[in-house]
Amino acid sequence: MNRCCWSLTPVWKKCWTFFVPVCAFTIMVYIVGFNYFTSKRMYDLKERISNGDVSENYRFEPPDAMNITTEHTPTQQHPLFINNTENTGAFRNSHIMISTGVGRLGNRMFEFASLLGISKRHNYKPMILRRNTLLQVFDISQVTDSEPLNLKGVGEKGAGVYDKSLENLSHDKNYSLGGFYQSWKYFDFMKDEVKKSFKFKSGLLNKVRQLQTSLNIGDKITVGVHVRRGDMGSKRELSRGYNVATKEYFDKAFQYFRGKFKNLVFLVVSAEMSWCKSNMKGDDIKFVTTGSAGGDMALLAHCNHSIVSTGSFGWWGAYLAGGEVVYYRNFPSSGSWLSKQYNRTEYYPLHWVGME
């Protein structure tokens, strides 16, 4: 009987009996209230956007001292645009998409170009952080010193494939694109704007002009040739599916252009010049360098046509140059780990010519 007497019940049991229902009730009230006010805030948020107001929830609010500029202005909606129902001006000014910037020059160019394309499809404002090394090579105006608020990271399904799921992003937050995004399908629909965005710094352009003058190119047709070997030919990288273009491939590519054009010159850019000089023969072949990756990219971009071996550096030299492009068809190696990360028809533009 004493065991049932409240006065004899231990203190901790009394506290437990009292606090458990109180805590349960408090938690229930918090959850209900949180859901109510969250729903109300989202409703008010949508109302502000539909009325053209700036959203407090995901507005990018830089400090007064931050200098953010962009040459992009609202334009007529492209048929491929996913978001074509929002107010263009107010929506775009309050919705930010950034690229984190990883890898070397060619990789970062893919990332920035895809940022431009994906953000345009969703009518977001594209920005890169000021620490991005692209700014050492290009005069890019879409720059910020800090990340926007309410930022969600977005990944990719594969480095060299088009991820269609990025067409279906919700528009209630800002986005940070993390990955390589190496597919022309992300941005080729606006290729003229992309090419204009890659505005080389004047110092690099001056080096290119000086080199062209010293080579006495004149009115000759120029074919930029990028040869990547080095790291691509290591045992580890070969086992993963990376490879190097063969001497036979370059011979075929040279003959292809020689058969189509007269009065041309091949400008060979490579970090492996000794291999190039030993395996590439012809009075119309010149081995050149500007002394920097940015300068070499500018040189390739200002050629009439292109020959690409492997890697993103040569890819971008050819894309910016326009004209006819011949690429090494055996990259990546068939059946390798890397081949599962790439879809050749989504990595190489369809009008480029593959050879081996």
Short mmCIF file of N, CA and C in Angstrom, two decimals, residues 6 14 74 84 90 121 123 138 156 197 199 212 221 237-238 258 264 314 318 323 346:
data_model
loop_
_atom_site.label_atom_id
_atom_site.label_comp_id
_atom_site.label_asym_id
_atom_site.label_seq_id
_atom_site.Cartn_x
_atom_site.Cartn_y
_atom_site.Cartn_z
N TRP A 6 1.35 8.59 -2.92
CA TRP A 6 2.05 9.66 -3.66
C TRP A 6 3.15 10.29 -2.83
N LYS A 14 8.03 11.74 -9.55
CA LYS A 14 7.06 12.84 -9.56
C LYS A 14 7.36 13.82 -10.69
N PRO A 74 17.67 41.92 -69.24
CA PRO A 74 16.57 41.03 -69.60
C PRO A 74 16.31 41.05 -71.10
N ASN A 84 9.40 30.94 -67.69
CA ASN A 84 8.97 32.04 -68.55
C ASN A 84 7.67 32.66 -68.06
N ALA A 90 12.34 41.82 -61.85
CA ALA A 90 12.38 41.65 -60.40
C ALA A 90 12.81 40.24 -60.02
N ARG A 121 18.11 29.60 -68.56
CA ARG A 121 16.90 28.78 -68.68
C ARG A 121 15.92 29.06 -67.54
N ASN A 123 15.98 31.92 -65.74
CA ASN A 123 15.88 33.36 -65.55
C ASN A 123 16.53 33.82 -64.25
N PHE A 138 40.13 36.26 -68.26
CA PHE A 138 39.01 36.93 -68.94
C PHE A 138 38.50 38.12 -68.14
N GLU A 156 25.95 16.99 -60.15
CA GLU A 156 25.72 16.55 -61.52
C GLU A 156 25.73 15.02 -61.55
N SER A 197 31.10 36.40 -73.56
CA SER A 197 31.41 36.45 -72.13
C SER A 197 32.86 36.09 -71.84
N LYS A 199 35.77 37.15 -72.70
CA LYS A 199 36.52 38.28 -73.27
C LYS A 199 37.95 38.25 -72.70
N GLN A 212 51.59 36.30 -83.83
CA GLN A 212 51.13 36.17 -85.20
C GLN A 212 52.00 36.98 -86.16
N ILE A 221 45.41 30.72 -93.70
CA ILE A 221 44.39 30.09 -92.87
C ILE A 221 45.08 29.37 -91.72
N GLU A 237 46.24 7.14 -64.95
CA GLU A 237 45.18 7.77 -65.74
C GLU A 237 44.74 6.87 -66.90
N LEU A 238 45.68 6.14 -67.49
CA LEU A 238 45.31 5.22 -68.56
C LEU A 238 44.37 4.14 -68.04
N ARG A 258 44.69 19.81 -95.06
CA ARG A 258 45.49 20.08 -96.26
C ARG A 258 44.70 19.80 -97.53
N LEU A 264 47.69 27.35 -95.80
CA LEU A 264 47.35 27.27 -94.37
C LEU A 264 48.59 27.02 -93.53
N GLY A 314 41.84 21.96 -74.99
CA GLY A 314 41.72 22.00 -76.44
C GLY A 314 40.29 22.13 -76.91
N ALA A 318 38.91 25.14 -79.45
CA ALA A 318 38.18 24.87 -80.69
C ALA A 318 36.80 25.51 -80.69
N GLY A 323 34.66 27.55 -86.79
CA GLY A 323 35.26 26.87 -87.92
C GLY A 323 35.10 25.36 -87.83
N GLU A 346 27.05 14.15 -76.31
CA GLU A 346 26.73 15.30 -75.48
C GLU A 346 27.97 16.07 -75.07
#
